[in-house]
GROMACS .gro file of C-alpha atoms in nm:
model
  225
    1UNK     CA    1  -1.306   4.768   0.006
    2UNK     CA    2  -1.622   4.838  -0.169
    3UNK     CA    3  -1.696   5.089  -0.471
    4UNK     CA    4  -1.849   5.333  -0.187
    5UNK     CA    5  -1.562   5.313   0.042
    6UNK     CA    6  -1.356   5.350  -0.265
    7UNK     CA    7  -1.502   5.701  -0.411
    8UNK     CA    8  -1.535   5.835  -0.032
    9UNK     CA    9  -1.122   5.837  -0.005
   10UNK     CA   10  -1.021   5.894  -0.362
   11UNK     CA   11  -1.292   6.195  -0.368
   12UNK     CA   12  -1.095   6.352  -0.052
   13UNK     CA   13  -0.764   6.247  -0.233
   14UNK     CA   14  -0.718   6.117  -0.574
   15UNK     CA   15  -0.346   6.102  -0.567
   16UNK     CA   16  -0.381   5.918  -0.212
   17UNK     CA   17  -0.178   5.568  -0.211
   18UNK     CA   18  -0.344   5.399   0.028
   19UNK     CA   19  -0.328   4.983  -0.029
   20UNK     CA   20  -0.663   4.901  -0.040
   21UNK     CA   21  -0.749   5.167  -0.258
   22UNK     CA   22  -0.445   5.031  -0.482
   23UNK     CA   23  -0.570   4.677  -0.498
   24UNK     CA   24  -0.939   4.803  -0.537
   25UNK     CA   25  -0.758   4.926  -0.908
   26UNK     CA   26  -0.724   4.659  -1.014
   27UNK     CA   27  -1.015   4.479  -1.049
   28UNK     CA   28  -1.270   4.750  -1.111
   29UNK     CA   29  -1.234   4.916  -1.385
   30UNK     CA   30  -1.497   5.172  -1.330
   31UNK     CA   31  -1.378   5.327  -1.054
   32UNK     CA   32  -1.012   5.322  -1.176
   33UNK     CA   33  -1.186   5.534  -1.435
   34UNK     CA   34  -1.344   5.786  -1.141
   35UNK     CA   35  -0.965   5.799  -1.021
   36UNK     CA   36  -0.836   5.916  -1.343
   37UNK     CA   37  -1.129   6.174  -1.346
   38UNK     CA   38  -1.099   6.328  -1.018
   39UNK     CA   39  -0.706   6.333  -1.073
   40UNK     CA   40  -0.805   6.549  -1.381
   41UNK     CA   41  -1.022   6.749  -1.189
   42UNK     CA   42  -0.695   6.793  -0.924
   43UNK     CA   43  -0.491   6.937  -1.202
   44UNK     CA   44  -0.759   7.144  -1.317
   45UNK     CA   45  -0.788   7.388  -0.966
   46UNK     CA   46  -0.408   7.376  -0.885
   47UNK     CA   47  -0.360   7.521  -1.208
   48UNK     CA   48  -0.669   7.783  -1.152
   49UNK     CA   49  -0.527   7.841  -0.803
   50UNK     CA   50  -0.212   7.913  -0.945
   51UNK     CA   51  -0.313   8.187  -1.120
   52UNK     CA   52  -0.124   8.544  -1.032
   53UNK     CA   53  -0.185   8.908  -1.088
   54UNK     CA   54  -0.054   9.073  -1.353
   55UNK     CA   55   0.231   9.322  -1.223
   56UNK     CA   56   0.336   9.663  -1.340
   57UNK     CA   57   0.185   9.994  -1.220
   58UNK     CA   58  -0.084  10.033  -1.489
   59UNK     CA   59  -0.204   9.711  -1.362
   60UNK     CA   60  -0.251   9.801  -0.978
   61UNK     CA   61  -0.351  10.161  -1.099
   62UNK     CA   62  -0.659  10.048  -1.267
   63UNK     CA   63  -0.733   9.774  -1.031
   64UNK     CA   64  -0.677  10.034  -0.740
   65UNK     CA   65  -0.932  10.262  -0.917
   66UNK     CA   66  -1.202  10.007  -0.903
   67UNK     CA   67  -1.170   9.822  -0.581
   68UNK     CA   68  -0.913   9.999  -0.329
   69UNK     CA   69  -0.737   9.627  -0.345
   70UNK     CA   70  -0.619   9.442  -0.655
   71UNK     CA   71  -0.522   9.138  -0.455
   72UNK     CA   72  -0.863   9.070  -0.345
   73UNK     CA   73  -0.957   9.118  -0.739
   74UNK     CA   74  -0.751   8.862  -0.853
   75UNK     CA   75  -0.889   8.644  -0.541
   76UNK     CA   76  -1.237   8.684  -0.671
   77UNK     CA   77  -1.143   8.614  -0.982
   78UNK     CA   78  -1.003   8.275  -0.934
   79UNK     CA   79  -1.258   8.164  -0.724
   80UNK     CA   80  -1.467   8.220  -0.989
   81UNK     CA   81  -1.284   8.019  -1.242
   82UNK     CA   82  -1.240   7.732  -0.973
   83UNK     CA   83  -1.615   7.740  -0.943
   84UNK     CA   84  -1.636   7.746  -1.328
   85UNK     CA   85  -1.391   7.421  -1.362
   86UNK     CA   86  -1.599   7.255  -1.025
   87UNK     CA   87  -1.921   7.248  -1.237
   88UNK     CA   88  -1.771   7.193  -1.541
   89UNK     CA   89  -1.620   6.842  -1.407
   90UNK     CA   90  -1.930   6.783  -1.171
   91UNK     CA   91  -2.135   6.769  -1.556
   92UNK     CA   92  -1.872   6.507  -1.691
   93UNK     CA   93  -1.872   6.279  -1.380
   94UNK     CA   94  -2.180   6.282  -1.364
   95UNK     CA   95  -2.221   6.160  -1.719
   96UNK     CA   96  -2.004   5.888  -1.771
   97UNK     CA   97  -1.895   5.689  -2.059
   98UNK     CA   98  -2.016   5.373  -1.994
   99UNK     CA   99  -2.309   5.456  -1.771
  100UNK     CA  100  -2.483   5.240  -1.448
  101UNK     CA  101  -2.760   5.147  -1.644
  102UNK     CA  102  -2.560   5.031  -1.971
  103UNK     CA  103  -2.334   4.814  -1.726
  104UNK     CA  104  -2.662   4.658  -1.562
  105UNK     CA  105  -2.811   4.586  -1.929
  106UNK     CA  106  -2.442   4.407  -2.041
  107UNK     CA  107  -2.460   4.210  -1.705
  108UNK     CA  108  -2.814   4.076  -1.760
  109UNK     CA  109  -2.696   3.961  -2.119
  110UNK     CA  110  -2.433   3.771  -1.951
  111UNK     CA  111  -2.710   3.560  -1.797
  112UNK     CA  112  -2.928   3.573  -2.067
  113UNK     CA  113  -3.027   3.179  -2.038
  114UNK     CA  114  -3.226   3.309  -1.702
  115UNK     CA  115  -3.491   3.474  -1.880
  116UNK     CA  116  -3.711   3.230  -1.922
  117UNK     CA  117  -4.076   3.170  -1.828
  118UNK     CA  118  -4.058   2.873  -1.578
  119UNK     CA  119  -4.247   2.758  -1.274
  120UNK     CA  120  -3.984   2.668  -1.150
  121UNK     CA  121  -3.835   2.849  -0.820
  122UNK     CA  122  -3.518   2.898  -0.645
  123UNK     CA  123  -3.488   2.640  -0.293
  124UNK     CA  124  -3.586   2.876   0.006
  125UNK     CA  125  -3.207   2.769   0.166
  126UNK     CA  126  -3.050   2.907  -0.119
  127UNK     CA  127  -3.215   3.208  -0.178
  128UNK     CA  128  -3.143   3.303   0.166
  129UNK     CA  129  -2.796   3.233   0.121
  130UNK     CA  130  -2.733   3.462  -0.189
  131UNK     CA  131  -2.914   3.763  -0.003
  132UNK     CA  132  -2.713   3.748   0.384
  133UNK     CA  133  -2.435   3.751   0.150
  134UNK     CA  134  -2.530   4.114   0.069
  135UNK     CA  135  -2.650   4.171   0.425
  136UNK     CA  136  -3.020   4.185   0.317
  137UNK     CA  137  -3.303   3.967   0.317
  138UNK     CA  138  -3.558   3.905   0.114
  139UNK     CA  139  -3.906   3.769   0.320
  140UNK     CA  140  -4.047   3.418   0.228
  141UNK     CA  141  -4.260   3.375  -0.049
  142UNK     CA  142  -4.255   3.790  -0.126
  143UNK     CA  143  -4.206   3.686  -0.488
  144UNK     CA  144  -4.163   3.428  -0.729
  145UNK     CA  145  -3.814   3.372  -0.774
  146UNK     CA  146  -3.658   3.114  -1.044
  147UNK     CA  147  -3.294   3.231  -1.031
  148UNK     CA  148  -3.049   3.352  -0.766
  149UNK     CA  149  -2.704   3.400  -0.810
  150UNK     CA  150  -2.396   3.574  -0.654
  151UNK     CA  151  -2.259   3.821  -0.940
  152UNK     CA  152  -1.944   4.047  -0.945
  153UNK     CA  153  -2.081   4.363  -1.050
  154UNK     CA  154  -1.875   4.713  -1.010
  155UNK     CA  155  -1.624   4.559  -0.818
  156UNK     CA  156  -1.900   4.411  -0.563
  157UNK     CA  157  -2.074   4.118  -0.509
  158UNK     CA  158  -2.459   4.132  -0.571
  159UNK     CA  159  -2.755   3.937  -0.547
  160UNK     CA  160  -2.872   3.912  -0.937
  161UNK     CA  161  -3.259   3.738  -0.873
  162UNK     CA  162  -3.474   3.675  -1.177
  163UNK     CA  163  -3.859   3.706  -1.059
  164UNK     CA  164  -4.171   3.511  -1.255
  165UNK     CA  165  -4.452   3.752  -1.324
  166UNK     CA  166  -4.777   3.675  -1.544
  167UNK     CA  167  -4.638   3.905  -1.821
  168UNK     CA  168  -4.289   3.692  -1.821
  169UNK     CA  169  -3.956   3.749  -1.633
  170UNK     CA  170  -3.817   4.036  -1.458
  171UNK     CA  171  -3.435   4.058  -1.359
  172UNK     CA  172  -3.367   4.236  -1.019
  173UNK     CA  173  -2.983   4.338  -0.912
  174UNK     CA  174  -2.902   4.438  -0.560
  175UNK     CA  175  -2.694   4.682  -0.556
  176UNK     CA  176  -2.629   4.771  -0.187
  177UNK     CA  177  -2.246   4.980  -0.218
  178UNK     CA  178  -2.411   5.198  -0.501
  179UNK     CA  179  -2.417   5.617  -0.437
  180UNK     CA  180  -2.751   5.712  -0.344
  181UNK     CA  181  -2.938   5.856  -0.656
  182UNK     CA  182  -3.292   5.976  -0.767
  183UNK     CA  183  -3.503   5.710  -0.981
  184UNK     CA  184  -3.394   5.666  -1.334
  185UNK     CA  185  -3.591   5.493  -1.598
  186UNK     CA  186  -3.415   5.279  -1.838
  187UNK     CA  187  -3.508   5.197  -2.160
  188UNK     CA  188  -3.201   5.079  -2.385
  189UNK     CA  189  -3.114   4.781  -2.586
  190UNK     CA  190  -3.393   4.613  -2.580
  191UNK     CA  191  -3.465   4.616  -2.201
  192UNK     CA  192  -3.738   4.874  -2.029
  193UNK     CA  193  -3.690   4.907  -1.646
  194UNK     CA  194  -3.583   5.136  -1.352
  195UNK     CA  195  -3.286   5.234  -1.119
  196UNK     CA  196  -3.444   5.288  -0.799
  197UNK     CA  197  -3.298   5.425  -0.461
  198UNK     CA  198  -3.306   5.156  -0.165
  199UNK     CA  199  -3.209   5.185   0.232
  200UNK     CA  200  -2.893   5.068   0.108
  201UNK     CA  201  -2.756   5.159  -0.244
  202UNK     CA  202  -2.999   5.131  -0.500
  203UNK     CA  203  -3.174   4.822  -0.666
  204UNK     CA  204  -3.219   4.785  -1.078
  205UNK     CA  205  -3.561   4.613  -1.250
  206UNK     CA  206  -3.497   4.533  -1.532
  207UNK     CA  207  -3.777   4.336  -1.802
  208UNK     CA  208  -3.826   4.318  -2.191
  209UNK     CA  209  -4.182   4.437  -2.264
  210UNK     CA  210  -4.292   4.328  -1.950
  211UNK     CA  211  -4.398   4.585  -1.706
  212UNK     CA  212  -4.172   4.626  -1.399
  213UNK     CA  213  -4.346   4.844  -1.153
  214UNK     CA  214  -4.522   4.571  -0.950
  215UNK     CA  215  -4.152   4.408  -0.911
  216UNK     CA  216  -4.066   4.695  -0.764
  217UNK     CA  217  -4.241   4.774  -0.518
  218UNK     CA  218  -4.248   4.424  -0.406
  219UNK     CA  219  -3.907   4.385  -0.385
  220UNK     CA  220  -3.870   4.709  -0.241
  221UNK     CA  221  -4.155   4.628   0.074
  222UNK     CA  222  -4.012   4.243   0.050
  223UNK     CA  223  -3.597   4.371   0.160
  224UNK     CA  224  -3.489   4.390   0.511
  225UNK     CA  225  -3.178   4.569   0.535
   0.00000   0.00000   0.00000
């Protein structure tokens, strides 16, 4: 099971004890974190649902005054507060602790003996390898790449390439299980570079002081999905 596959069943049920979901716990970390957050959210509406008119005759008088019905009052009023709690958690999920791009940044350091200028490039065979691994390809001779390796990242395993440009070296991770997002420039620690949204997942460029654009969009024109 994949991160994607993971947040897809746990969004529909975070309590949900499904095996694979179980096992997928324990070696990601991250999304054991979105479990404990949507569990959260879980407890949040039940307890908004659960919500009940106040009784007692003044109550319902005034409530009958203004609307005719004082259930459908107290309805409206915790669909409101549902609503309320819904965008309050959608802001915190969507803001996380450690975020995409600060995970990406920790991997590269990882690997930091890769970025080096080098003529050097990765054997053809190999580089073809790494990438049907991820169910992509990357076309001969797109770019100029002098390392390829399979890398566990977010409970997946990517294609991490490091591509020669005149300026120096740019890192490039394939993310393909990633949720689909809107481009996000990074610029944190040192690094400068961009999450970008791919036919599958999303891919991160990632350089320091070395302009990533024209890594980009080659790698983006050079994938076959």
């Amino acid at each position: 099971m994949n991160c994607e596959d993971f947040r897809t069943i746990v969004g529909a049920e975070p309590n949900t004890t499904n095996p694979e979901v179980l096992a997928h716990l324990e070696r990601c970390p991250e999304c054991a974190r979105y479990r404990e957050e949507m569990q959260a959210m879980d407890r949040l509406i039940y307890r908004a649902l659960a919500v009940e008119a106040p009784t007692g005759s003044n109550a319902d008088e005034l409530l009958t005054r203004k609307s005719g019905t004082p259930s459908r009052v107290w309805r409206m009023a915790a669909s409101v507060l549902v609503a309320v709690l819904v965008g309050a958690m959608s802001l915190w999920l969507l803001t996380p602790r450690d975020s995409f791009a600060r995970e990406a940044i920790a991997h590269i350091r990882h690997e930091q003996a890769s970025l080096v200028r080098t003529s050097d490039t990765v054997d053809p065979a190999r580089l073809d390898q790494i990438m049907t691994s991820a169910q992509v390809r990357l076309k001969p001779g797109a770019a100029r790449v002098s390392y390829a390796q399979y890398c566990n990242f977010r409970g997946q395993r990517i294609p991490h390439l490091v591509v020669q440009t005149e300026q120096g070296p740019v890192t490039v991770l394939v993310v393909t299980h990633a949720p689909t997002q809107e481009r996000e420039q990074i610029e944190e620690d040192g690094f400068q570079g961009v999450i970008v949204p791919a036919p599958r997942g999303v891919i991160v460029v990632l350089g320091q002081n070395v302009p990533v654009d024209p890594v980009v969009w080659t790698v983006l024109d050079a994938l076959e999905y």
